[in-house]
PDB file of C-alpha atoms in Angstrom:
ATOM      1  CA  UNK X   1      57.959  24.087 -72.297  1.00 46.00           C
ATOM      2  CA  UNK X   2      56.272  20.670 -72.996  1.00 47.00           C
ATOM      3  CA  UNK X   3      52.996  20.036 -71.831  1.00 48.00           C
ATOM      4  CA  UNK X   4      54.694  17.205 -69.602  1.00 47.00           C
ATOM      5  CA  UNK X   5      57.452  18.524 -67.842  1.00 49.00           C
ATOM      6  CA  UNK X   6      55.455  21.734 -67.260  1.00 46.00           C
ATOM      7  CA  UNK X   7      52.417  19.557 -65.640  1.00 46.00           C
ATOM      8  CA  UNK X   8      55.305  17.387 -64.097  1.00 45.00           C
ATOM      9  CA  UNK X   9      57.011  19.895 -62.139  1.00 46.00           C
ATOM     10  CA  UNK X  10      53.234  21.398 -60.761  1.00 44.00           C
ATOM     11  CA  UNK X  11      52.279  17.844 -59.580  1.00 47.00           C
ATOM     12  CA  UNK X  12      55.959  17.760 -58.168  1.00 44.00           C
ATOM     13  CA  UNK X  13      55.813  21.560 -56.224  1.00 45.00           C
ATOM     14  CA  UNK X  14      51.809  20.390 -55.625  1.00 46.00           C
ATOM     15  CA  UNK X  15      53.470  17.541 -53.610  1.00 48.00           C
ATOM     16  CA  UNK X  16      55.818  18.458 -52.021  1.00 47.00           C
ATOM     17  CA  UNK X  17      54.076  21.517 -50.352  1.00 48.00           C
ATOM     18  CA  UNK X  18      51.243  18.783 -49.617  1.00 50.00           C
ATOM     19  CA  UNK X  19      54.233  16.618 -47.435  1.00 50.00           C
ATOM     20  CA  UNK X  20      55.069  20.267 -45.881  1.00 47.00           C
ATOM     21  CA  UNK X  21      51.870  21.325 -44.761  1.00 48.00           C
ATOM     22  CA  UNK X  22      51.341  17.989 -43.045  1.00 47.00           C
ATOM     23  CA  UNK X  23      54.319  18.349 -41.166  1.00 44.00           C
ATOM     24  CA  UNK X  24      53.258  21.559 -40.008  1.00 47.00           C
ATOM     25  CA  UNK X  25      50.379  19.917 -38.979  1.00 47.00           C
ATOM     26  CA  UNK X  26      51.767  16.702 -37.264  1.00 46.00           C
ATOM     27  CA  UNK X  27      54.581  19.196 -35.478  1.00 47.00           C
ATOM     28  CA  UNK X  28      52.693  22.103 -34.571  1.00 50.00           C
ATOM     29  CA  UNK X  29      48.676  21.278 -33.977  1.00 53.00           C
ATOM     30  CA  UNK X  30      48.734  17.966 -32.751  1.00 54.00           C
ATOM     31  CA  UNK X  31      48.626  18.154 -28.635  1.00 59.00           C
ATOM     32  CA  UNK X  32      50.200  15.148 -26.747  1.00 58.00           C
ATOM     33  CA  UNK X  33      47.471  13.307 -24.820  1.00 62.00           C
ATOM     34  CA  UNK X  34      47.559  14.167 -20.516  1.00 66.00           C
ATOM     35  CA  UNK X  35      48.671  12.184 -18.645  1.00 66.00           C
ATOM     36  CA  UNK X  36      46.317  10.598 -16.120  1.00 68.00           C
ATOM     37  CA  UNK X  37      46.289  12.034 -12.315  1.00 69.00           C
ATOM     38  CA  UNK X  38      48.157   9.832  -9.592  1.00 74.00           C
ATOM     39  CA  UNK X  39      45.334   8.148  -7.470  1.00 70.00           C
ATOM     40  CA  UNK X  40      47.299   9.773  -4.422  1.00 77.00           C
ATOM     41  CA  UNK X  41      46.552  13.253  -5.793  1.00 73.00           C
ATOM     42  CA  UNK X  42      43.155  11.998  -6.486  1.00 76.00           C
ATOM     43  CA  UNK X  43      42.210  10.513  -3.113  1.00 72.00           C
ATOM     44  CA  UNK X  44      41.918  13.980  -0.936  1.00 73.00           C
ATOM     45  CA  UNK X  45      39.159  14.681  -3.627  1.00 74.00           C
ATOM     46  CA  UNK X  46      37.289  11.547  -3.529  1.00 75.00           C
ATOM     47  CA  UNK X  47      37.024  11.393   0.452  1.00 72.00           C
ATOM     48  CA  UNK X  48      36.009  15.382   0.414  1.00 71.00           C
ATOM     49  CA  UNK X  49      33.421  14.564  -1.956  1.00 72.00           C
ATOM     50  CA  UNK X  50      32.234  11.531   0.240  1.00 67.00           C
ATOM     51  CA  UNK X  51      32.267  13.461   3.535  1.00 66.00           C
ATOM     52  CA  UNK X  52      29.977  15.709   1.771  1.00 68.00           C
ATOM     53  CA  UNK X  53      27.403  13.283   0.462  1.00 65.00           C
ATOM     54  CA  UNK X  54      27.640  11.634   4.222  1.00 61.00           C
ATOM     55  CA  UNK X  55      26.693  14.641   5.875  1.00 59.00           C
ATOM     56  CA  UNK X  56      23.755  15.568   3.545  1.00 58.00           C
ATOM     57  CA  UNK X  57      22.594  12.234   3.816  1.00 59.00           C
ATOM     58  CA  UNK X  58      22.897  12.754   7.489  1.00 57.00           C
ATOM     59  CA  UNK X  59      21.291  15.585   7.653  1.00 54.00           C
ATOM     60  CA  UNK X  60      18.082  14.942   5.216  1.00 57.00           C
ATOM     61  CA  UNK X  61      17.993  11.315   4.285  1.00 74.00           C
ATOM     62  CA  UNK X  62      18.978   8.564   6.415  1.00 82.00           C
ATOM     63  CA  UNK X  63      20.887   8.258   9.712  1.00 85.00           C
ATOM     64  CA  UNK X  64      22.118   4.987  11.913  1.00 85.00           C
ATOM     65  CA  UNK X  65      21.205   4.887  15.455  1.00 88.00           C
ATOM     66  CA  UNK X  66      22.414   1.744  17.871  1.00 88.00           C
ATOM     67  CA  UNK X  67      19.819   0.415  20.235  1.00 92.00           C
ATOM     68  CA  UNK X  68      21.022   1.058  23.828  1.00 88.00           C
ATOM     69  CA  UNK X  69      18.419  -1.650  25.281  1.00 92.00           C
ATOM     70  CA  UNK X  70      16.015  -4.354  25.491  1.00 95.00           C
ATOM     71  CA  UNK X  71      12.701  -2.209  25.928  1.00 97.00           C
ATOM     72  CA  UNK X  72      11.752  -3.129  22.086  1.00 97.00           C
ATOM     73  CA  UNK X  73      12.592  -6.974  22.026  1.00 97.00           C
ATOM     74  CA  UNK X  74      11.976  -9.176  20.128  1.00 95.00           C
ATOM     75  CA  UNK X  75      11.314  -6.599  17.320  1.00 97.00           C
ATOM     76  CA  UNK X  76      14.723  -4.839  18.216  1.00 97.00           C
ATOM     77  CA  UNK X  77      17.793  -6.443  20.076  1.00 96.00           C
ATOM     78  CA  UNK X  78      20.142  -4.440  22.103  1.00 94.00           C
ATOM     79  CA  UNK X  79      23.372  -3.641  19.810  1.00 92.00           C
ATOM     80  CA  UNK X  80      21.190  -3.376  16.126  1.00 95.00           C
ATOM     81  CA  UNK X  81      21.712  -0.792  14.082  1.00 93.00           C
ATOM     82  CA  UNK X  82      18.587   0.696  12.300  1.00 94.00           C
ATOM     83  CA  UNK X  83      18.285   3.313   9.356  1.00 92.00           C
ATOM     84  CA  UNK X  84      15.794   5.987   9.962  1.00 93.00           C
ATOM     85  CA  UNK X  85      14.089   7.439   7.554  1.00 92.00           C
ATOM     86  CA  UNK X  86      14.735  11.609   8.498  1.00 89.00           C
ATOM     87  CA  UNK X  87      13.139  12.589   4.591  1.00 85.00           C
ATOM     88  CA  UNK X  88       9.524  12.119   5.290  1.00 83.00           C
ATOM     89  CA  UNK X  89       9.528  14.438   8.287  1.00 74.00           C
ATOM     90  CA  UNK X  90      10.409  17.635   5.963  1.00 71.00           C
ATOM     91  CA  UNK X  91       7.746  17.125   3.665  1.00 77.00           C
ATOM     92  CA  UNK X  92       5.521  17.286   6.716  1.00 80.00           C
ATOM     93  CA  UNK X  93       4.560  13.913   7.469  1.00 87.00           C
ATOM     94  CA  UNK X  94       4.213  12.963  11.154  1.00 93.00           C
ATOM     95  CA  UNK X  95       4.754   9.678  13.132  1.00 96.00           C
ATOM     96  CA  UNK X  96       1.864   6.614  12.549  1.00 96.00           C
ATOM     97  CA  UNK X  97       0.130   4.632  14.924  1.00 97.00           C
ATOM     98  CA  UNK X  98       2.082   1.112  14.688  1.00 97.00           C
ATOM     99  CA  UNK X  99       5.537   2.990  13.418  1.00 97.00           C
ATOM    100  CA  UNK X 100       8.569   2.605  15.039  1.00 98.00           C
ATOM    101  CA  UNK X 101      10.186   5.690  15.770  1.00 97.00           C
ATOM    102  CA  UNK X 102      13.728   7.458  17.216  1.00 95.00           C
ATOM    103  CA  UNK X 103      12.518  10.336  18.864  1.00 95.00           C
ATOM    104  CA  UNK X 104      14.698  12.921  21.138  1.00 94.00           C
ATOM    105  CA  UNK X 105      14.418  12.884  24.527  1.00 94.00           C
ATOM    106  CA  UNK X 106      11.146  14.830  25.217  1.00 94.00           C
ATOM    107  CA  UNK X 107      11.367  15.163  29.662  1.00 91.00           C
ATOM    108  CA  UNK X 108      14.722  13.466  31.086  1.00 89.00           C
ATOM    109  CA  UNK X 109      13.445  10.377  30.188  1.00 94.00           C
ATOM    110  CA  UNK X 110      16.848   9.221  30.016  1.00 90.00           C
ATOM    111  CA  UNK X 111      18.354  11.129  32.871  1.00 81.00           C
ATOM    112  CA  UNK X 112      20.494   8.825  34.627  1.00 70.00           C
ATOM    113  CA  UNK X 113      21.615   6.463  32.018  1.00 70.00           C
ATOM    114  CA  UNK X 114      25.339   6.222  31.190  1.00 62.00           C
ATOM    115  CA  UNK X 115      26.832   8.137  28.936  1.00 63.00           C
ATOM    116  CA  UNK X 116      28.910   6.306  26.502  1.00 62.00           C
ATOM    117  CA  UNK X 117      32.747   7.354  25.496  1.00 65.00           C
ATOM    118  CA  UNK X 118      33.403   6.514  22.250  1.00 66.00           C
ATOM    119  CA  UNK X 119      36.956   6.579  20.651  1.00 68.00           C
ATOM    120  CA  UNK X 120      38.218   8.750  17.650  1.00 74.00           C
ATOM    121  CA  UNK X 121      37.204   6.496  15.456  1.00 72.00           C
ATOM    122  CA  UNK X 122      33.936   5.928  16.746  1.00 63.00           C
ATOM    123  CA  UNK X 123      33.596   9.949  16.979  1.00 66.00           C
ATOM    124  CA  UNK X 124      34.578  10.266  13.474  1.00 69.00           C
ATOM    125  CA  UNK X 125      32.207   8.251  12.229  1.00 65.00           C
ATOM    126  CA  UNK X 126      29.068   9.401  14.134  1.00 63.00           C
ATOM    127  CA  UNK X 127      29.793  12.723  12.472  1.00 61.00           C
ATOM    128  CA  UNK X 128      29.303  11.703   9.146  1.00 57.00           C
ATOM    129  CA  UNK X 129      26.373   9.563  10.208  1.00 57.00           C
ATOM    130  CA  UNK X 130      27.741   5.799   9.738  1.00 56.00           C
ATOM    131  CA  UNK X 131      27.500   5.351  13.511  1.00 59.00           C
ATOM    132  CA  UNK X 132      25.399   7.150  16.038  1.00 56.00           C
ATOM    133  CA  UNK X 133      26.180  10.584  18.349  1.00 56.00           C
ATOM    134  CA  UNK X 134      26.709   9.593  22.239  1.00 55.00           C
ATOM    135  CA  UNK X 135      25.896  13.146  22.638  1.00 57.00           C
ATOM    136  CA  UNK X 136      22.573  12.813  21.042  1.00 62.00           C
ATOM    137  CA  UNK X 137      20.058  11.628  23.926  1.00 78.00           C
ATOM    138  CA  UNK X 138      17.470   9.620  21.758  1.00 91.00           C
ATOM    139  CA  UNK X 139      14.688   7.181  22.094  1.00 95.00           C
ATOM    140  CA  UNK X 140      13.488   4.789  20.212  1.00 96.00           C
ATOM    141  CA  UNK X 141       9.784   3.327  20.415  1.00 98.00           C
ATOM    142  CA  UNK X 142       6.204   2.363  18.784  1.00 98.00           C
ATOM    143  CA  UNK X 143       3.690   5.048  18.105  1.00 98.00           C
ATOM    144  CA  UNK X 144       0.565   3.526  19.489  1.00 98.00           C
ATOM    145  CA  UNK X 145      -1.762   6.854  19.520  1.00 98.00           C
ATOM    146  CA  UNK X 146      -1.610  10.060  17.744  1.00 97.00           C
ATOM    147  CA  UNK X 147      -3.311  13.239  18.313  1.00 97.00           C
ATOM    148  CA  UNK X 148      -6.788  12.671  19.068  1.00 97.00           C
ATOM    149  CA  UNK X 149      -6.360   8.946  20.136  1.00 97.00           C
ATOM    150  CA  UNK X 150      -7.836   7.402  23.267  1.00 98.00           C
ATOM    151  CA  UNK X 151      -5.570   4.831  25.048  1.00 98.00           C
ATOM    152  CA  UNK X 152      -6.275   2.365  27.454  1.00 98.00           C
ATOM    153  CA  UNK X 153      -4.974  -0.798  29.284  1.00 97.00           C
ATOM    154  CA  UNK X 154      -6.444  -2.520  32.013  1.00 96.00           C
ATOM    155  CA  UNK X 155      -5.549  -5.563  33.762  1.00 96.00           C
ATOM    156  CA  UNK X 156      -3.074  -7.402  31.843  1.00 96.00           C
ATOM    157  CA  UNK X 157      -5.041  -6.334  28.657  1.00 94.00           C
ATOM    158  CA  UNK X 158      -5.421  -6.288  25.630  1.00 97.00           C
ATOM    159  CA  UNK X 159      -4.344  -2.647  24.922  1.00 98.00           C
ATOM    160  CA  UNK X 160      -7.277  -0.216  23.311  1.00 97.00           C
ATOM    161  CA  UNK X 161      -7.284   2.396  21.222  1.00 98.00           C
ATOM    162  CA  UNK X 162     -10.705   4.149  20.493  1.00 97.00           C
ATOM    163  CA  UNK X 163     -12.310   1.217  22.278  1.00 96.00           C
ATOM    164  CA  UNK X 164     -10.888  -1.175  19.500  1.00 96.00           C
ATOM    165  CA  UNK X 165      -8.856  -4.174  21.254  1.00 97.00           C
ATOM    166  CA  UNK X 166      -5.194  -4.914  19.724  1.00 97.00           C
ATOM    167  CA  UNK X 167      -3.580  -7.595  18.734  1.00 96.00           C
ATOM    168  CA  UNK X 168      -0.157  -7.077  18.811  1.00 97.00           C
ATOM    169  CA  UNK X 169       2.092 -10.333  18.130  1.00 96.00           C
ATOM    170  CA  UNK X 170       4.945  -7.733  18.591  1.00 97.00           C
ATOM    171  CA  UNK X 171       4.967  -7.991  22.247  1.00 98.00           C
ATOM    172  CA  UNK X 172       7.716  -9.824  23.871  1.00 98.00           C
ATOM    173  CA  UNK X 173       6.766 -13.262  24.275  1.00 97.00           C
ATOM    174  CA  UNK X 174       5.448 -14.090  27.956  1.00 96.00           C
ATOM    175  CA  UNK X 175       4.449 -10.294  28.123  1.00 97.00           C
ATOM    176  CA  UNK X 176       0.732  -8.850  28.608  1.00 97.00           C
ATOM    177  CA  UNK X 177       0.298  -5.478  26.961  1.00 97.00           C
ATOM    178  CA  UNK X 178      -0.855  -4.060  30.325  1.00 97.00           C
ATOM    179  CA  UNK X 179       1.305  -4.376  33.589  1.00 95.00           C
ATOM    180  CA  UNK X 180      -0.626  -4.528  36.621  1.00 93.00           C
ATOM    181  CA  UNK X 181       1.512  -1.862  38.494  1.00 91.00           C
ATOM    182  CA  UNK X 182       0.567   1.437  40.268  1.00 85.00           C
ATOM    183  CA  UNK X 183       3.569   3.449  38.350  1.00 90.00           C
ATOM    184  CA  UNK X 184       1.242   4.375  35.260  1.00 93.00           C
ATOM    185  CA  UNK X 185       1.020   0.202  33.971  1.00 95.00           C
ATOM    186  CA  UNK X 186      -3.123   1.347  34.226  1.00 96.00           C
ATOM    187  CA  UNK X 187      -3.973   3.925  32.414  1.00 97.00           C
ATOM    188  CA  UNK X 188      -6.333   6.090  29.687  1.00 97.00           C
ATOM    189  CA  UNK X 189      -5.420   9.144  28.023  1.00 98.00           C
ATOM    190  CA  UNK X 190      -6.702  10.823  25.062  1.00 98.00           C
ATOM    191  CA  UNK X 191      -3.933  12.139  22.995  1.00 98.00           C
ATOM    192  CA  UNK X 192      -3.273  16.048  22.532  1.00 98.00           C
ATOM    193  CA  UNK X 193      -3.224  17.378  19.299  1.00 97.00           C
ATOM    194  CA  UNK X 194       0.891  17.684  18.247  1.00 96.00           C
ATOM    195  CA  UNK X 195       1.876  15.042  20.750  1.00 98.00           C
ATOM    196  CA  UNK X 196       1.937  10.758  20.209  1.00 98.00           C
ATOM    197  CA  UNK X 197       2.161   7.929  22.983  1.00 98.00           C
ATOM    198  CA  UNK X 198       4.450   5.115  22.889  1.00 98.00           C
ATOM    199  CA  UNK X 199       5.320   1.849  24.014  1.00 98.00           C
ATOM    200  CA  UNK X 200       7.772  -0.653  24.176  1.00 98.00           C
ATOM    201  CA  UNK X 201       7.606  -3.852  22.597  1.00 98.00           C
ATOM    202  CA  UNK X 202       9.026  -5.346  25.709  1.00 98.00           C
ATOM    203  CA  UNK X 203       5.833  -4.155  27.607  1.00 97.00           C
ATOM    204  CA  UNK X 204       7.816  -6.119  31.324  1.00 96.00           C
ATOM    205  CA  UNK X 205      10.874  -3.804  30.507  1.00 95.00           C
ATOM    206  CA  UNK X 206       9.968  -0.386  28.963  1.00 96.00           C
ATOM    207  CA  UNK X 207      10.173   2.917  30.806  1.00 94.00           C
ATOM    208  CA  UNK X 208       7.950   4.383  28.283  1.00 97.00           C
ATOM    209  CA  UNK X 209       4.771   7.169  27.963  1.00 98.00           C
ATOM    210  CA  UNK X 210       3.046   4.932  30.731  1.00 97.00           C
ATOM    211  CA  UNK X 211       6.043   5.745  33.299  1.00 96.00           C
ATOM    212  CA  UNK X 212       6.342   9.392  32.442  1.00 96.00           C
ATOM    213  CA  UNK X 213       2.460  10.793  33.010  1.00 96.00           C
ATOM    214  CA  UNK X 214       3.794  12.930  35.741  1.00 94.00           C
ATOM    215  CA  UNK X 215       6.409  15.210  33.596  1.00 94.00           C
ATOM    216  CA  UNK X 216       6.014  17.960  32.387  1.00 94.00           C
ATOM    217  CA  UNK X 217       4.160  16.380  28.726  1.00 96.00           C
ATOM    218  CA  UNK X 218       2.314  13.680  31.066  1.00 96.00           C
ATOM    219  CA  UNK X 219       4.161  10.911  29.149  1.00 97.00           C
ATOM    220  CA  UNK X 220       3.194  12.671  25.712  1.00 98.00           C
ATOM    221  CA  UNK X 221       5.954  12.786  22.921  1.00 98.00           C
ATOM    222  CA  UNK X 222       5.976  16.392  20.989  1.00 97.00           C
ATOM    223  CA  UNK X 223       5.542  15.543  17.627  1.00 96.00           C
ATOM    224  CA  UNK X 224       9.114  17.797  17.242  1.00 94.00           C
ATOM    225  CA  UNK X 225      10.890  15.837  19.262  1.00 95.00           C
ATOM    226  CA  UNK X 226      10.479  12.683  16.288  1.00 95.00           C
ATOM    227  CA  UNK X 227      13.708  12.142  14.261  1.00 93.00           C
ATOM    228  CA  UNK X 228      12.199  10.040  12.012  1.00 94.00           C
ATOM    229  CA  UNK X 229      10.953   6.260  11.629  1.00 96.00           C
ATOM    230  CA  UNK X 230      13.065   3.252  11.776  1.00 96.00           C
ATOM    231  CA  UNK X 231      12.349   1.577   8.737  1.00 95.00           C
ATOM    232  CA  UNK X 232      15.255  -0.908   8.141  1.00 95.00           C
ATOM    233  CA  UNK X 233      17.411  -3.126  10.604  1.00 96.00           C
ATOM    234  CA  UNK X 234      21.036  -2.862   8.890  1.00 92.00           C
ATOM    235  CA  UNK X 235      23.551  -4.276  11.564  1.00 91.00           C
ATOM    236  CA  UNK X 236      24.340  -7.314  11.772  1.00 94.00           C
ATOM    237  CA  UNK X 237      23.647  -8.774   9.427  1.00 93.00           C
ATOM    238  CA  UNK X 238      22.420 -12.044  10.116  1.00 95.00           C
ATOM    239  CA  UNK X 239      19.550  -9.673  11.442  1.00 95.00           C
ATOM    240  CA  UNK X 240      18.744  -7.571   8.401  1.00 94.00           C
ATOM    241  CA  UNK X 241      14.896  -6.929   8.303  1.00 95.00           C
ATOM    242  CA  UNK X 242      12.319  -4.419   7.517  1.00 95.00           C
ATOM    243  CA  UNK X 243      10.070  -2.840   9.764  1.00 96.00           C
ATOM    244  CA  UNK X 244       6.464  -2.385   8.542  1.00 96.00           C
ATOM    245  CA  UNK X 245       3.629  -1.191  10.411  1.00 96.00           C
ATOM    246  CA  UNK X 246       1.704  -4.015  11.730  1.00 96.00           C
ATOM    247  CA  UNK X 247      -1.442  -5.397  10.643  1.00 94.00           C
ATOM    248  CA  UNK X 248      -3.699  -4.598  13.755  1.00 94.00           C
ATOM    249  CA  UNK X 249      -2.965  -0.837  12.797  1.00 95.00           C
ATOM    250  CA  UNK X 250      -5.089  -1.205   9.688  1.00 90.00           C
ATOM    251  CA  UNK X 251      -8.642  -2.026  11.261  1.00 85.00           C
ATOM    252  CA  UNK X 252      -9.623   1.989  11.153  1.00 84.00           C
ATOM    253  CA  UNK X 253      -8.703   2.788  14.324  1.00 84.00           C
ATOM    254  CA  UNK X 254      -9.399   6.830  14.052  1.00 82.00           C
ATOM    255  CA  UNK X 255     -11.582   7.974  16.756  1.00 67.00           C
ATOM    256  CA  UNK X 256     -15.231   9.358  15.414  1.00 52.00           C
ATOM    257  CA  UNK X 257     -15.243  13.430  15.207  1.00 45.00           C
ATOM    258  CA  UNK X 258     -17.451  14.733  17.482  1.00 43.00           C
ATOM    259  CA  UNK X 259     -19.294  16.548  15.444  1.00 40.00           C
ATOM    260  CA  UNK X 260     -20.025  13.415  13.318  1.00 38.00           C
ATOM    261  CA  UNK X 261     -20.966  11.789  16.345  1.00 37.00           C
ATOM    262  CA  UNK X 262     -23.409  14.405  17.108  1.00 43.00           C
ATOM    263  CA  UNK X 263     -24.201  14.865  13.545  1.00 41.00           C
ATOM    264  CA  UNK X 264     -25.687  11.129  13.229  1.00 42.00           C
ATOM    265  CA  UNK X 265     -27.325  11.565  17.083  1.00 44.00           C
ATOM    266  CA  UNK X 266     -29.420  14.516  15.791  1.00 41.00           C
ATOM    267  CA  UNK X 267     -30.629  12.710  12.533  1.00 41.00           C
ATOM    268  CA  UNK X 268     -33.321  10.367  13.976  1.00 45.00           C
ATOM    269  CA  UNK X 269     -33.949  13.230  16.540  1.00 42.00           C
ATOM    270  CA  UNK X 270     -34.672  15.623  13.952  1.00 40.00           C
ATOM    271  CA  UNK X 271     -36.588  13.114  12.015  1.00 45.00           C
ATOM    272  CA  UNK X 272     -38.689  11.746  15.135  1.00 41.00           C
ATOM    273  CA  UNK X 273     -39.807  15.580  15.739  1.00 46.00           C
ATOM    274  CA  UNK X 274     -40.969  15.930  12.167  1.00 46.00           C
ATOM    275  CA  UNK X 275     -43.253  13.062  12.160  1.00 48.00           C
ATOM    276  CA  UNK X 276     -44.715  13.580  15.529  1.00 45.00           C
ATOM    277  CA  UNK X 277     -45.840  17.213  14.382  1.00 39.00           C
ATOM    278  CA  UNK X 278     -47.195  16.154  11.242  1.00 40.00           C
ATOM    279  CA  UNK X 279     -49.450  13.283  13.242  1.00 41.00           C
ATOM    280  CA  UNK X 280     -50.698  16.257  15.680  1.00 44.00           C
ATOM    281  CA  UNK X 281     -51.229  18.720  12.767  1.00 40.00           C
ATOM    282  CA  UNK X 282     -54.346  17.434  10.917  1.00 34.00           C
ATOM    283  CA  UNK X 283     -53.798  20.925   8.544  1.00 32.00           C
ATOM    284  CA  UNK X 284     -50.180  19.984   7.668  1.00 29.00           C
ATOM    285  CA  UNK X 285     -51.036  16.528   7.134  1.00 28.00           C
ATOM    286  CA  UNK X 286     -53.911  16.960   4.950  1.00 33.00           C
ATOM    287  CA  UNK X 287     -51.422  18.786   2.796  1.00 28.00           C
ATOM    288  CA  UNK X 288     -49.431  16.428   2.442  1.00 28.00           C
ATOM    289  CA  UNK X 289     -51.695  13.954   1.637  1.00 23.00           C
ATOM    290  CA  UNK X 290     -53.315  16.165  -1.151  1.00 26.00           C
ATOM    291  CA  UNK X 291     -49.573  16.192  -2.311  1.00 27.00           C
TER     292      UNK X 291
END
């Protein structure tokens, strides 16, 4: 056989089972691309998946809580809605002088009040945190003292804490920090350890600590009770604001340990005994002299 045909019909056979084995290829490995999900079969997914990032943001981040009054004007207007920060609590931290905080309800504070009854809606959404619980009976105020804190008003003011006079431009305009009233508007208490005392902004129209010194905590908050601290007015929002601690909470306010106290007492003490024995003792203070 020629050299030609012979290398003509191998290229031909060589070709042709070349064209086969890409059919085989195109007909039998190649997958047909999938088809995209309907956005209806979708959508149960996408709100389970939301529900579930609500509630854990619920539970551990961030929560919305309405203000039910006017006892924190101008800060806070009845009808906001304010983020609180519930995080910081689980990594231990505890409420600040000059914070504002939600706290729950530490002595019937609110016993009395109305209880709101909110639709479906309205129920649906305070369980996944985007409104708040009417079943939840919370407060919401400004830490003034903490554990170990002395507080004091009298006459119309200004308010003290450890002996160190406030100034708080967060009061209500045409408010005094102090009331001149017999139903606790006078007062000084030192702070227990676990427990913080707080005020309204709206010192005319607060039933706060002051008002609640003869319950069971004496008008003391348990540091438990806190929810966290109001850190962000979201609703409306032609009211959208932060809410930082206030300068006059920065001008070291902590009281003196007493064992500093007596600590820096004993010093010259100490020091005053010392010298008068060494004038009387003409043996000990010839030693010294001779070094």
């Amino acid at each position: 056989m020629p050299p030609g045909d012979g290398s003509g019909d191998h290229d031909g056979h060589h070709d042709g089972g070349d064209d086969s084995g890409k059919a085989r290829d195109a007909g039998g490995d190649a997958k047909a691309p999938n088809k995209p999900r309907s956005f209806w079969k979708e959508l149960p997914l996408l709100i389970g998946i939301a529900l579930v990032l609500a509630l854990l943001i619920k539970s551990f981040l961030v929560q919305a809580f309405s203000i039910p009054s006017d006892s924190m004007q101008n800060t806070l207007q009845q009808g906001d809605r304010v983020l609180v920060d519930k995080l910081t609590p689980w990594f231990g931290s505890e409420p600040e002088r000059g914070e504002v905080v939600v706290f729950h309800d530490p002595d019937k504070w609110l016993a009395g009040e109305p209880t709101p009854n909110p639709n479906a809606i309205q129920t649906a959404l305070s369980w996944i945190g985007l409104m708040p619980s009417s079943e939840e009976k919370d407060l919401i105020k400004r830490v003034i003292g903490v554990g170990g804190d002395t507080v004091e008003c009298k006459g119309t003011g200004p308010l003290r804490v450890n002996g160190k006079a406030l100034n708080e431009p967060y009061v209500y305009p045409g408010n005094t920090p102090c009331t001149m009233d017999d139903g606790g508007g006078q007062f000084k208490v030192k702070v227990p350890e676990g427990k913080i005392w707080v005020m309204g902004d709206h010192r005319q129209n607060s039933l706060d600590s002051r008002y609640h010194q003869q319950d069971e905590h004496k008008g003391f908050v348990p540091v438990g009770n806190a929810v966290g601290r109001a850190i962000v007015v979201a609703w409306p929002p032609t009211r959208w604001s932060t809410l930082p601690v206030p300068d006059t909470f920065d001008q070291g306010l902590t009281a003196a340990a007493p064992s500093a106290l007596g600590l820096a007492g004993a010093v010259p003490l100490v020091l005053w005994r010392r010298r008068r024995l060494t004038v009387g003792n003409t043996r000990v203070s010839g030693s010294r002299t001779a070094g």
